Amino acid sequence: MSLDSPARGCRDTPVLKERGQREVFCGLTGIIWLHRKMQDAFFLVVGSRTCAHLLQAAAGVMIFAEPRFGTAILEEKDLAGLADANTELDREVARLLARRPDIKQLFLVGSCPSEVIKLDLARAAERLSALHAPHVRVYNYSGSGIETTFTQGEDACLAAMVPGLAQTQARELLVVGALPDVVEDQCLSLLAQLGVGPVRMLPARRSADLPAVGPNTVFALVQPFLGDTHAALVRRGATHLPAPFPFGEEGTTAWLWTVAQAFGVSRPHFDAVTAAPRARAAKAVAAHAATLSGKSVFFFPDSQLEIPLARFLARECGMLPIEVGTPFLHLGITGPDLDLLPEGPVISEGQDVERQLDRQHAAKPDLTVCGLGLANPLEAKGHTTKWAIELVFTPVHFYEQAGDLAALFSRPLRRKALLTPAGGKP
Amino acid sequence: MKLTLWTYEGPPHVGAMRVATGMTGLHYVLHAPQGDTYADLLFTMIERRNHRPPVTYTTFQARDLGADTANLFKDAARGAYERFRPQAMIVGASCTAELIQDDPGGLAEAIGLPCPVIPLDLPSYQRKENFGADETFHQIVRALAKPMPRSETITCNILGATALGFRHRDDVAEVTKLLRLMGIGVNVAAPMGASPADIARMGQAHFNVLLYPETGESAARYLERACGQPWTKVVPLGVGATRDFLHEVSGLTGLSPKVDESGLRLPWWSASVDSTYLTGKRVFLFGDATHVIAAARIAATEIGFEVVGMGCYNREFARPMRAAAKAYGLEALITDDYLEVEDAIAAAAPELILGTQQERHIGKRLGIPCAVISSPVHVQDFPARYSPQMGFEGANVIFDTWIHPLVMGLEEHLLTMFREDFEFHSDAGPSHHGAKADLRAVTDIASDDAPGADLAGGALPPGSASPRDTSGQKMPSEVQAPMAAAGGLLWQAAAERELKKIPFFVRGKAKRNTEAYASERGVAEISVETLYEAKAHYAR
C-alpha cells in the first residue's frame, strides 16, 4: 500500500472563499436519486412551479417511470392565509397516501418559498406522522436553494432520519451515503470477506431495514457531502472513521484499511482479500491514465466530490489540478483527501461564477469539470469539458468502478482527438 | 396547493428567459435564490446553445435574508451592466423573490444605469411560462418601439419566436422565404434574433406577422395601437393555412399572393395510393392551442384522419380552442394535468397521438404511436436538420413526421393478410422502428399465452421508446395485457384467439367495440360470432 503522503498536501492551503453569483443546483435535486434508493419512500416538495419545473428538468424522462416524488405547488390562496396551508397539505397527503398504499416513509421537503413564508413543515410532519401511524412515518427536511447546494439535499434528508433511528449498544459499522445498488453490494461483499461486521447502511433500501445507532456504533462515510449527517450521528454517540473517499484503487484501499483497522483485521488478511480487486482496478485505471497523464484540470464547484476526485486524478491518473472549487469545505470529512492531494492547486470554496470563469479562461486547462449550464458554452470557446452531474449519477465508487471513473474524464479528451475539424482529413 | 408531478409549462420567469436568451444585446437581472440557475441548462442542453443565457441571478442564500437582499440586487445589476454592457436590461423576480418583496424595478431605477431598464411584473403563483414570455416581449416593445415613418419598400415584422420555441428557428426562415417571394422584406424578427436597437425600429414596418400567439400577441396588439400596424391572424401551419395566410398578407399589402409550390409535396404524398390506409385513422391532439388547432385542420382535411379528441394546456387560449373543437363535434379538453390527458386518450382509444413530450410518454405507456407537434419538447425535437412546421416545407416535414410512427401502408396490409405469420406477427412491431423482432415457433401461434409477458427480451409495443429515451420502461401495451373484459363479460377461448388474429394496431378498438356491442345486447359470453357481428355493426 503506497499511501505515502506527498511532501506537502493541501490541508493547510489557504482557501479562496468567494461570494457572488452561483451556478449550482439546489438540494431538491437529491430527490432524483434518493427516491430510487429508498424503495418505499415518497418525496413531497412543498414549493412553487419553479420547484416542479426543476425536478422535471433534472429528472428528464424518469418522471414517467412512476416516480415517487411530486410537488405540492403553492397557490395564491396558500400565501394569503397560512392557517389553511396546513389543511391543504393534510388533504394532499391523505390523497397521496390513499393512492399509493405502498409508501412507508413520506418526506415533506422544504423549498425556498416554503422557507421564506415560514411554513412549519417540521410540525406538519409530526402531526401527519401521528395521523398516519403506524403505517407511514413522515419526516421533514429542507432542500431549498437558500440553505442547500445540490448533494447537500441528501445530507439534509439523512440527517433528518438520524434522530428517529432506534437505539442500540451493539458494535456495528454504519456505512453512510446513498450508493448505486451494484456498488453497495460490492462494498458489503468486501467488508464481509474482511470479517468486518455487522454492517448497516444509511439510507437503507427499505424502511424496515433502517439501522440502529448508539455509543458503540462506528460509521464511515462513502460520500463527502454528509456534514450534517455526520454531526447528527456524533450527537447520537457514534464514532466517525475519517478516511479518504473510496474513489480509485488507492482511495478504496485507504477507506477499507481505515475500517479494517477499527475492527482488528490483520494486514496479511487484508492484503489477501484486496490483492485481486486492487490489481484489477489499477489495470483498468492505467488504460485511461495514458490519456490523462500530464493534463491540467479545473473544477467548478458542484457536489463536494471535487476534492476526493482531484486527489484521484492527481495521484492515480497523473493529472495536474489548477483549481479545485467546492461549494462547501468540511475539513473533518475531506481532510484525509486534502492530505494526499499534492500542493499546487487553488482550493476555492463558494463561487462568484463570473470571476471564476475569468480564472478558468486565463488558466486554459486541458479539462474543465463543470455543470450543464456552463459545459456547452465553454466547449464552444474551445475548452474541453466534463459535465459534473454525471459523477453523482454514475456508479464510480470502489475497485470495480475505478476504470469507469477514469473513463469519465478521459472520454472528452479522446473525443476531442477523434473529431477532425470540419473539412479536415481523417 | 396542487399536487403536481409533471408540468407542461415552467414558471413565468422562464418565459422571460426565453425572450432574453433569444435576443442579443439584452441582459436579464433576475432576483432569485441559489438553485434557480437550473433553467440555464434548458437552453445550453435541450436547445444546445453555445453561450450562457444572458441572465444574472442574484442567487441569495438564507444568510442574506436577514441582511439586505435589496443591496444584493443593486450590486448584481451594477455588476451585470459593467461586465456585459447591454443595450437594455430587463429586471424582475422569481417566485421566491416575489415573496421577499424587494422591488427590482425601483431598485434598478435608483442606481441610474446608463441604459433603458425595463421592469417585469410576473405573478409566479398565478401565471406560467407562456404568459411570462408574452408579457416580457410586450414590455420590451412598449418601452422601446416608437411610431415612425413606414419603410419605402413594403416590410413587416415577424413576431413571437423565442429561445426554446418548438421549431421557431426554421419557421422564421421558412416564413421569411414565403414573404420574400411576394416582394415583402422582413424589417425585424423578434424577440429571437433581435437586439433592443432592432426593437426600437419596429415602427417602420407596414404590418406584423404573428407566428406564435402564445408568445407574441400582446406585442402585436400594442403595436397595432401605438404604431398603427395591422397583424396577421392566420398561422401558416399546413398547406391550406399557408395559402390562407398568403391571401391575408395580400389583403394587407395589396400585393398579389405569389407562391412557389414547386417544392410542396404533401398534397401528392397524401393523394398517392399508399396513403389510402390513412383514411379515417383516429387521431388525438394535445399541446399548445395554436399548434393543436392547426394540426386538427391538417389531420382532417389534408391527411384524412378522423380527429377524435383535442385540447390544450394553456388556459389563455381556451375560447378559440373550444370553438375549434366544436367544428369537429368535440368537447375541447382544457387542462394542465397530464393524468387527465392520459385518461382522455385512453377513453378515446386513438390510433395516433399528436402531442408534446408528455403525450409521447403516454403513448408509450398505452402502446399508441405518437408524433410531437408542440412544446414542451426534449432535445430530439431541436434537430440539426432544417425542419420547419410552417409554410410548404413545413407541410412536407409534418407529413413525414406524423406518418412515420404508423405502420407503413404495405406492411399494414400484409400484416392483415397473414395475421399470425410466424415471423411477421403483430408482436414483432413495425419494421422501421428499433425493436427486436421476437420470432416465434410455429407451434406457439395458437397458444393462449398473453404476448408480451416476457418484456425483457421480447418486442416492444408499437410506438414505444425512441432510442434516445432511456427511462428503461418497457410497458406492455394495452392490447398485450391479458384479457380483461369490461362489465363482467366473458370471452370464450376461441373468440379470444380470434381477437388475437386481428392486427395489433386495431385490436384494442375491436375488443372495445365487441364488448360494447355485447353489453348493449345483454350478451354475457363473447363468441367468435359476437366478434364478427360487432365488426359488421361498426363497419365504416
Tab-separated table of N, CA and C in Angstrom, chain A residues 104-219:
chain	number	residue	atom	x	y	z
A	104	LYS	N	-44.164	3.873	2.777
A	104	LYS	CA	-43.976	3.710	4.226
A	104	LYS	C	-43.289	4.932	4.847
A	105	GLN	N	-42.551	5.666	4.027
A	105	GLN	CA	-41.878	6.873	4.516
A	105	GLN	C	-42.248	8.021	3.603
A	106	LEU	N	-42.690	9.111	4.229
A	106	LEU	CA	-43.018	10.285	3.432
A	106	LEU	C	-42.128	11.438	3.888
A	107	PHE	N	-41.440	12.034	2.946
A	107	PHE	CA	-40.593	13.187	3.259
A	107	PHE	C	-41.272	14.457	2.777
A	108	LEU	N	-41.549	15.367	3.721
A	108	LEU	CA	-42.019	16.694	3.328
A	108	LEU	C	-40.770	17.529	3.109
A	109	VAL	N	-40.550	17.928	1.879
A	109	VAL	CA	-39.299	18.602	1.542
A	109	VAL	C	-39.543	20.100	1.395
A	110	GLY	N	-38.853	20.865	2.228
A	110	GLY	CA	-38.992	22.324	2.205
A	110	GLY	C	-38.268	22.909	1.011
A	111	SER	N	-38.767	24.048	0.516
A	111	SER	CA	-38.182	24.722	-0.645
A	111	SER	C	-37.981	26.189	-0.264
A	112	CYS	N	-37.418	26.962	-1.184
A	112	CYS	CA	-37.259	28.403	-0.901
A	112	CYS	C	-38.598	29.064	-0.535
A	113	PRO	N	-39.644	28.900	-1.356
A	113	PRO	CA	-40.893	29.578	-0.996
A	113	PRO	C	-41.440	29.141	0.360
A	114	SER	N	-41.400	27.839	0.666
A	114	SER	CA	-41.970	27.397	1.942
A	114	SER	C	-41.131	27.889	3.125
A	115	GLU	N	-39.798	28.003	2.917
A	115	GLU	CA	-38.944	28.509	3.996
A	115	GLU	C	-39.165	30.010	4.200
A	116	VAL	N	-39.308	30.747	3.090
A	116	VAL	CA	-39.460	32.201	3.201
A	116	VAL	C	-40.779	32.574	3.889
A	117	ILE	N	-41.852	31.836	3.564
A	117	ILE	CA	-43.120	32.164	4.245
A	117	ILE	C	-43.220	31.475	5.603
A	118	LYS	N	-42.129	30.800	5.997
A	118	LYS	CA	-42.039	30.163	7.318
A	118	LYS	C	-43.174	29.156	7.537
A	119	LEU	N	-43.418	28.368	6.541
A	119	LEU	CA	-44.384	27.277	6.673
A	119	LEU	C	-43.711	26.203	7.528
A	120	ASP	N	-44.305	25.870	8.674
A	120	ASP	CA	-43.633	24.976	9.629
A	120	ASP	C	-43.846	23.515	9.236
A	121	LEU	N	-42.988	23.024	8.345
A	121	LEU	CA	-43.143	21.653	7.860
A	121	LEU	C	-42.728	20.638	8.916
A	122	ALA	N	-41.877	21.042	9.861
A	122	ALA	CA	-41.464	20.119	10.929
A	122	ALA	C	-42.688	19.734	11.763
A	123	ARG	N	-43.479	20.736	12.123
A	123	ARG	CA	-44.690	20.434	12.902
A	123	ARG	C	-45.702	19.674	12.054
A	124	ALA	N	-45.795	20.043	10.800
A	124	ALA	CA	-46.719	19.329	9.904
A	124	ALA	C	-46.317	17.854	9.823
A	125	ALA	N	-45.014	17.577	9.783
A	125	ALA	CA	-44.540	16.191	9.716
A	125	ALA	C	-44.919	15.434	10.981
A	126	GLU	N	-44.756	16.072	12.138
A	126	GLU	CA	-45.154	15.420	13.407
A	126	GLU	C	-46.642	15.106	13.402
A	127	ARG	N	-47.429	16.098	13.013
A	127	ARG	CA	-48.884	15.926	13.010
A	127	ARG	C	-49.291	14.791	12.064
A	128	LEU	N	-48.706	14.806	10.862
A	128	LEU	CA	-49.068	13.795	9.861
A	128	LEU	C	-48.562	12.418	10.269
A	129	SER	N	-47.406	12.368	10.934
A	129	SER	CA	-46.879	11.092	11.433
A	129	SER	C	-47.880	10.469	12.392
A	130	ALA	N	-48.380	11.274	13.319
A	130	ALA	CA	-49.355	10.785	14.295
A	130	ALA	C	-50.623	10.318	13.578
A	131	LEU	N	-51.022	11.077	12.584
A	131	LEU	CA	-52.256	10.806	11.842
A	131	LEU	C	-52.172	9.494	11.063
A	132	HIS	N	-51.003	9.219	10.470
A	132	HIS	CA	-50.873	8.061	9.580
A	132	HIS	C	-50.082	6.913	10.205
A	133	ALA	N	-49.777	7.033	11.522
A	133	ALA	CA	-49.079	5.935	12.216
A	133	ALA	C	-50.012	4.730	12.292
A	134	PRO	N	-49.486	3.506	12.384
A	134	PRO	CA	-48.067	3.143	12.310
A	134	PRO	C	-47.651	2.855	10.864
A	135	HIS	N	-48.574	3.044	9.957
A	135	HIS	CA	-48.321	2.599	8.578
A	135	HIS	C	-47.244	3.441	7.903
A	136	VAL	N	-47.312	4.758	8.105
A	136	VAL	CA	-46.391	5.667	7.410
A	136	VAL	C	-45.696	6.557	8.415
A	137	ARG	N	-44.399	6.762	8.193
A	137	ARG	CA	-43.653	7.693	9.024
A	137	ARG	C	-43.349	8.927	8.176
A	138	VAL	N	-43.622	10.092	8.736
A	138	VAL	CA	-43.432	11.332	7.971
A	138	VAL	C	-42.238	12.111	8.528
A	139	TYR	N	-41.304	12.421	7.663
A	139	TYR	CA	-40.121	13.206	8.033
A	139	TYR	C	-40.187	14.560	7.338
A	140	ASN	N	-39.296	15.445	7.757
A	140	ASN	CA	-39.182	16.736	7.086
A	140	ASN	C	-37.723	17.138	6.967
A	141	TYR	N	-37.357	17.669	5.830
A	141	TYR	CA	-36.048	18.323	5.710
A	141	TYR	C	-36.172	19.421	4.662
A	142	SER	N	-35.160	20.269	4.570
A	142	SER	CA	-35.214	21.331	3.574
A	142	SER	C	-34.221	21.066	2.456
A	143	GLY	N	-34.705	21.176	1.232
A	143	GLY	CA	-33.824	21.076	0.068
A	143	GLY	C	-33.772	22.417	-0.652
A	144	SER	N	-34.083	23.480	0.084
A	144	SER	CA	-34.179	24.795	-0.556
A	144	SER	C	-32.822	25.286	-1.026
A	145	GLY	N	-32.825	26.066	-2.064
A	145	GLY	CA	-31.594	26.660	-2.576
A	145	GLY	C	-30.989	27.667	-1.616
A	146	ILE	N	-31.825	28.299	-0.790
A	146	ILE	CA	-31.251	29.287	0.126
A	146	ILE	C	-30.456	28.602	1.227
A	147	GLU	N	-30.685	27.279	1.452
A	147	GLU	CA	-29.944	26.583	2.503
A	147	GLU	C	-29.036	25.476	1.991
A	148	THR	N	-29.365	24.877	0.848
A	148	THR	CA	-28.615	23.687	0.423
A	148	THR	C	-28.177	23.783	-1.034
A	149	THR	N	-27.021	23.184	-1.303
A	149	THR	CA	-26.478	23.119	-2.659
A	149	THR	C	-26.443	21.666	-3.119
A	150	PHE	N	-27.160	21.357	-4.176
A	150	PHE	CA	-27.116	20.057	-4.861
A	150	PHE	C	-27.114	18.857	-3.893
A	151	THR	N	-25.956	18.231	-3.695
A	151	THR	CA	-25.885	16.998	-2.908
A	151	THR	C	-26.159	17.209	-1.417
A	152	GLN	N	-26.140	18.470	-0.959
A	152	GLN	CA	-26.492	18.718	0.444
A	152	GLN	C	-27.945	18.329	0.707
A	153	GLY	N	-28.724	18.180	-0.330
A	153	GLY	CA	-30.095	17.708	-0.164
A	153	GLY	C	-30.113	16.309	0.434
A	154	GLU	N	-29.195	15.454	-0.035
A	154	GLU	CA	-29.110	14.110	0.557
A	154	GLU	C	-28.679	14.202	2.014
A	155	ASP	N	-27.730	15.085	2.297
A	155	ASP	CA	-27.268	15.274	3.665
A	155	ASP	C	-28.424	15.677	4.583
A	156	ALA	N	-29.197	16.669	4.134
A	156	ALA	CA	-30.323	17.148	4.939
A	156	ALA	C	-31.333	16.029	5.171
A	157	CYS	N	-31.559	15.215	4.145
A	157	CYS	CA	-32.518	14.111	4.245
A	157	CYS	C	-32.057	13.066	5.259
A	158	LEU	N	-30.797	12.617	5.130
A	158	LEU	CA	-30.283	11.584	6.037
A	158	LEU	C	-30.190	12.119	7.464
A	159	ALA	N	-29.757	13.387	7.611
A	159	ALA	CA	-29.648	13.980	8.950
A	159	ALA	C	-31.019	14.020	9.625
A	160	ALA	N	-32.072	14.225	8.837
A	160	ALA	CA	-33.424	14.270	9.400
A	160	ALA	C	-33.865	12.894	9.896
A	161	MET	N	-33.281	11.832	9.331
A	161	MET	CA	-33.668	10.478	9.734
A	161	MET	C	-32.943	10.022	11.001
A	162	VAL	N	-31.761	10.575	11.264
A	162	VAL	CA	-30.916	10.071	12.364
A	162	VAL	C	-31.593	10.127	13.738
A	163	PRO	N	-32.235	11.244	14.108
A	163	PRO	CA	-32.835	11.285	15.447
A	163	PRO	C	-33.883	10.191	15.663
A	164	GLY	N	-34.517	9.728	14.620
A	164	GLY	CA	-35.572	8.721	14.752
A	164	GLY	C	-35.070	7.285	14.704
A	165	LEU	N	-33.764	7.077	14.493
A	165	LEU	CA	-33.243	5.701	14.422
A	165	LEU	C	-33.280	5.064	15.805
A	166	ALA	N	-33.520	3.746	15.822
A	166	ALA	CA	-33.570	3.029	17.104
A	166	ALA	C	-32.224	3.108	17.800
A	167	GLN	N	-32.250	2.901	19.144
A	167	GLN	CA	-31.032	2.942	19.960
A	167	GLN	C	-30.463	1.522	20.033
A	168	THR	N	-29.135	1.399	19.989
A	168	THR	CA	-28.518	0.076	20.156
A	168	THR	C	-27.199	0.232	20.913
A	169	GLN	N	-26.801	-0.849	21.614
A	169	GLN	CA	-25.495	-0.868	22.290
A	169	GLN	C	-24.487	-1.665	21.476
A	170	ALA	N	-24.966	-2.296	20.404
A	170	ALA	CA	-24.096	-3.205	19.641
A	170	ALA	C	-22.981	-2.438	18.942
A	171	ARG	N	-21.821	-3.116	18.787
A	171	ARG	CA	-20.742	-2.512	17.996
A	171	ARG	C	-20.977	-2.917	16.544
A	172	GLU	N	-21.405	-1.942	15.765
A	172	GLU	CA	-21.718	-2.206	14.364
A	172	GLU	C	-21.065	-1.126	13.507
A	173	LEU	N	-20.835	-1.499	12.254
A	173	LEU	CA	-20.342	-0.496	11.302
A	173	LEU	C	-21.528	0.056	10.527
A	174	LEU	N	-21.592	1.364	10.456
A	174	LEU	CA	-22.637	2.017	9.677
A	174	LEU	C	-21.964	2.676	8.465
A	175	VAL	N	-22.376	2.267	7.263
A	175	VAL	CA	-21.841	2.876	6.041
A	175	VAL	C	-22.857	3.922	5.577
A	176	VAL	N	-22.426	5.175	5.491
A	176	VAL	CA	-23.373	6.274	5.308
A	176	VAL	C	-23.203	6.952	3.953
A	177	GLY	N	-24.314	7.039	3.224
A	177	GLY	CA	-24.325	7.682	1.901
A	177	GLY	C	-25.020	6.767	0.910
A	178	ALA	N	-25.828	7.353	0.031
A	178	ALA	CA	-26.552	6.548	-0.967
A	178	ALA	C	-25.590	6.121	-2.066
A	179	LEU	N	-25.518	4.820	-2.298
A	179	LEU	CA	-24.679	4.276	-3.368
A	179	LEU	C	-25.573	3.537	-4.350
A	180	PRO	N	-25.163	3.467	-5.618
A	180	PRO	CA	-25.900	2.588	-6.538
A	180	PRO	C	-25.910	1.158	-5.968
A	181	ASP	N	-27.006	0.433	-6.159
A	181	ASP	CA	-27.150	-0.895	-5.551
A	181	ASP	C	-25.970	-1.811	-5.871
A	182	VAL	N	-25.502	-1.780	-7.114
A	182	VAL	CA	-24.422	-2.684	-7.519
A	182	VAL	C	-23.151	-2.373	-6.732
A	183	VAL	N	-22.908	-1.091	-6.477
A	183	VAL	CA	-21.709	-0.683	-5.731
A	183	VAL	C	-21.863	-1.044	-4.256
A	184	GLU	N	-23.064	-0.822	-3.734
A	184	GLU	CA	-23.334	-1.170	-2.334
A	184	GLU	C	-23.060	-2.659	-2.101
A	185	ASP	N	-23.482	-3.485	-3.048
A	185	ASP	CA	-23.262	-4.934	-2.910
A	185	ASP	C	-21.763	-5.261	-2.916
A	186	GLN	N	-21.001	-4.586	-3.774
A	186	GLN	CA	-19.540	-4.822	-3.791
A	186	GLN	C	-18.917	-4.425	-2.458
A	187	CYS	N	-19.344	-3.283	-1.942
A	187	CYS	CA	-18.817	-2.783	-0.668
A	187	CYS	C	-19.102	-3.784	0.450
A	188	LEU	N	-20.346	-4.261	0.507
A	188	LEU	CA	-20.730	-5.216	1.567
A	188	LEU	C	-19.961	-6.523	1.418
A	189	SER	N	-19.740	-6.939	0.185
A	189	SER	CA	-19.014	-8.187	-0.047
A	189	SER	C	-17.565	-8.069	0.420
A	190	LEU	N	-16.913	-6.964	0.121
A	190	LEU	CA	-15.524	-6.751	0.559
A	190	LEU	C	-15.441	-6.743	2.087
A	191	LEU	N	-16.382	-6.031	2.729
A	191	LEU	CA	-16.364	-5.953	4.188
A	191	LEU	C	-16.602	-7.332	4.800
A	192	ALA	N	-17.491	-8.107	4.173
A	192	ALA	CA	-17.768	-9.458	4.674
A	192	ALA	C	-16.520	-10.331	4.567
A	193	GLN	N	-15.816	-10.251	3.440
A	193	GLN	CA	-14.590	-11.043	3.272
A	193	GLN	C	-13.530	-10.649	4.287
A	194	LEU	N	-13.508	-9.368	4.648
A	194	LEU	CA	-12.530	-8.906	5.640
A	194	LEU	C	-12.925	-9.349	7.050
A	195	GLY	N	-14.175	-9.776	7.210
A	195	GLY	CA	-14.635	-10.160	8.540
A	195	GLY	C	-15.120	-8.974	9.350
A	196	VAL	N	-15.415	-7.870	8.682
A	196	VAL	CA	-15.944	-6.692	9.371
A	196	VAL	C	-17.466	-6.814	9.438
A	197	GLY	N	-18.013	-6.630	10.627
A	197	GLY	CA	-19.464	-6.690	10.701
A	197	GLY	C	-19.954	-6.615	12.132
A	198	PRO	N	-21.256	-6.591	12.330
A	198	PRO	CA	-22.308	-6.432	11.324
A	198	PRO	C	-22.246	-5.042	10.662
A	199	VAL	N	-22.668	-5.008	9.393
A	199	VAL	CA	-22.649	-3.747	8.645
A	199	VAL	C	-24.080	-3.311	8.341
A	200	ARG	N	-24.364	-2.055	8.603
A	200	ARG	CA	-25.690	-1.490	8.253
A	200	ARG	C	-25.492	-0.316	7.297
A	201	MET	N	-26.535	-0.026	6.531
A	201	MET	CA	-26.448	1.058	5.550
A	201	MET	C	-27.430	2.185	5.900
A	202	LEU	N	-26.985	3.402	5.647
A	202	LEU	CA	-27.886	4.551	5.734
A	202	LEU	C	-27.677	5.386	4.470
A	203	PRO	N	-28.658	5.574	3.598
A	203	PRO	CA	-30.033	5.090	3.716
A	203	PRO	C	-30.149	3.591	3.431
A	204	ALA	N	-31.205	2.985	3.983
A	204	ALA	CA	-31.483	1.579	3.697
A	204	ALA	C	-32.433	1.519	2.498
A	205	ARG	N	-32.427	0.374	1.799
A	205	ARG	CA	-33.295	0.276	0.617
A	205	ARG	C	-34.773	0.317	1.005
A	206	ARG	N	-35.078	-0.267	2.198
A	206	ARG	CA	-36.464	-0.216	2.654
A	206	ARG	C	-36.495	0.235	4.109
A	207	SER	N	-37.603	0.838	4.519
A	207	SER	CA	-37.663	1.401	5.868
A	207	SER	C	-37.528	0.327	6.942
A	208	ALA	N	-37.927	-0.904	6.610
A	208	ALA	CA	-37.815	-1.990	7.583
A	208	ALA	C	-36.356	-2.296	7.919
A	209	ASP	N	-35.444	-1.933	7.014
A	209	ASP	CA	-34.016	-2.246	7.225
A	209	ASP	C	-33.235	-1.070	7.798
A	210	LEU	N	-33.922	-0.068	8.325
A	210	LEU	CA	-33.205	1.096	8.859
A	210	LEU	C	-32.289	0.668	9.995
A	211	PRO	N	-31.073	1.215	10.038
A	211	PRO	CA	-30.122	0.816	11.076
A	211	PRO	C	-30.496	1.397	12.442
A	212	ALA	N	-29.906	0.810	13.492
A	212	ALA	CA	-29.982	1.407	14.824
A	212	ALA	C	-28.631	2.071	15.074
A	213	VAL	N	-28.585	2.946	16.092
A	213	VAL	CA	-27.335	3.677	16.337
A	213	VAL	C	-27.159	3.870	17.840
A	214	GLY	N	-25.909	3.945	18.289
A	214	GLY	CA	-25.652	4.116	19.720
A	214	GLY	C	-24.183	4.378	19.970
A	215	PRO	N	-23.787	4.334	21.245
A	215	PRO	CA	-22.421	4.724	21.618
A	215	PRO	C	-21.345	3.783	21.067
A	216	ASN	N	-21.716	2.564	20.663
A	216	ASN	CA	-20.696	1.645	20.136
A	216	ASN	C	-20.703	1.575	18.605
A	217	THR	N	-21.540	2.394	18.005
A	217	THR	CA	-21.580	2.416	16.532
A	217	THR	C	-20.359	3.164	15.996
A	218	VAL	N	-19.697	2.586	14.978
A	218	VAL	CA	-18.699	3.362	14.246
A	218	VAL	C	-19.250	3.559	12.842
A	219	PHE	N	-18.985	4.726	12.277
A	219	PHE	CA	-19.525	4.942	10.933
A	219	PHE	C	-18.463	5.473	9.990
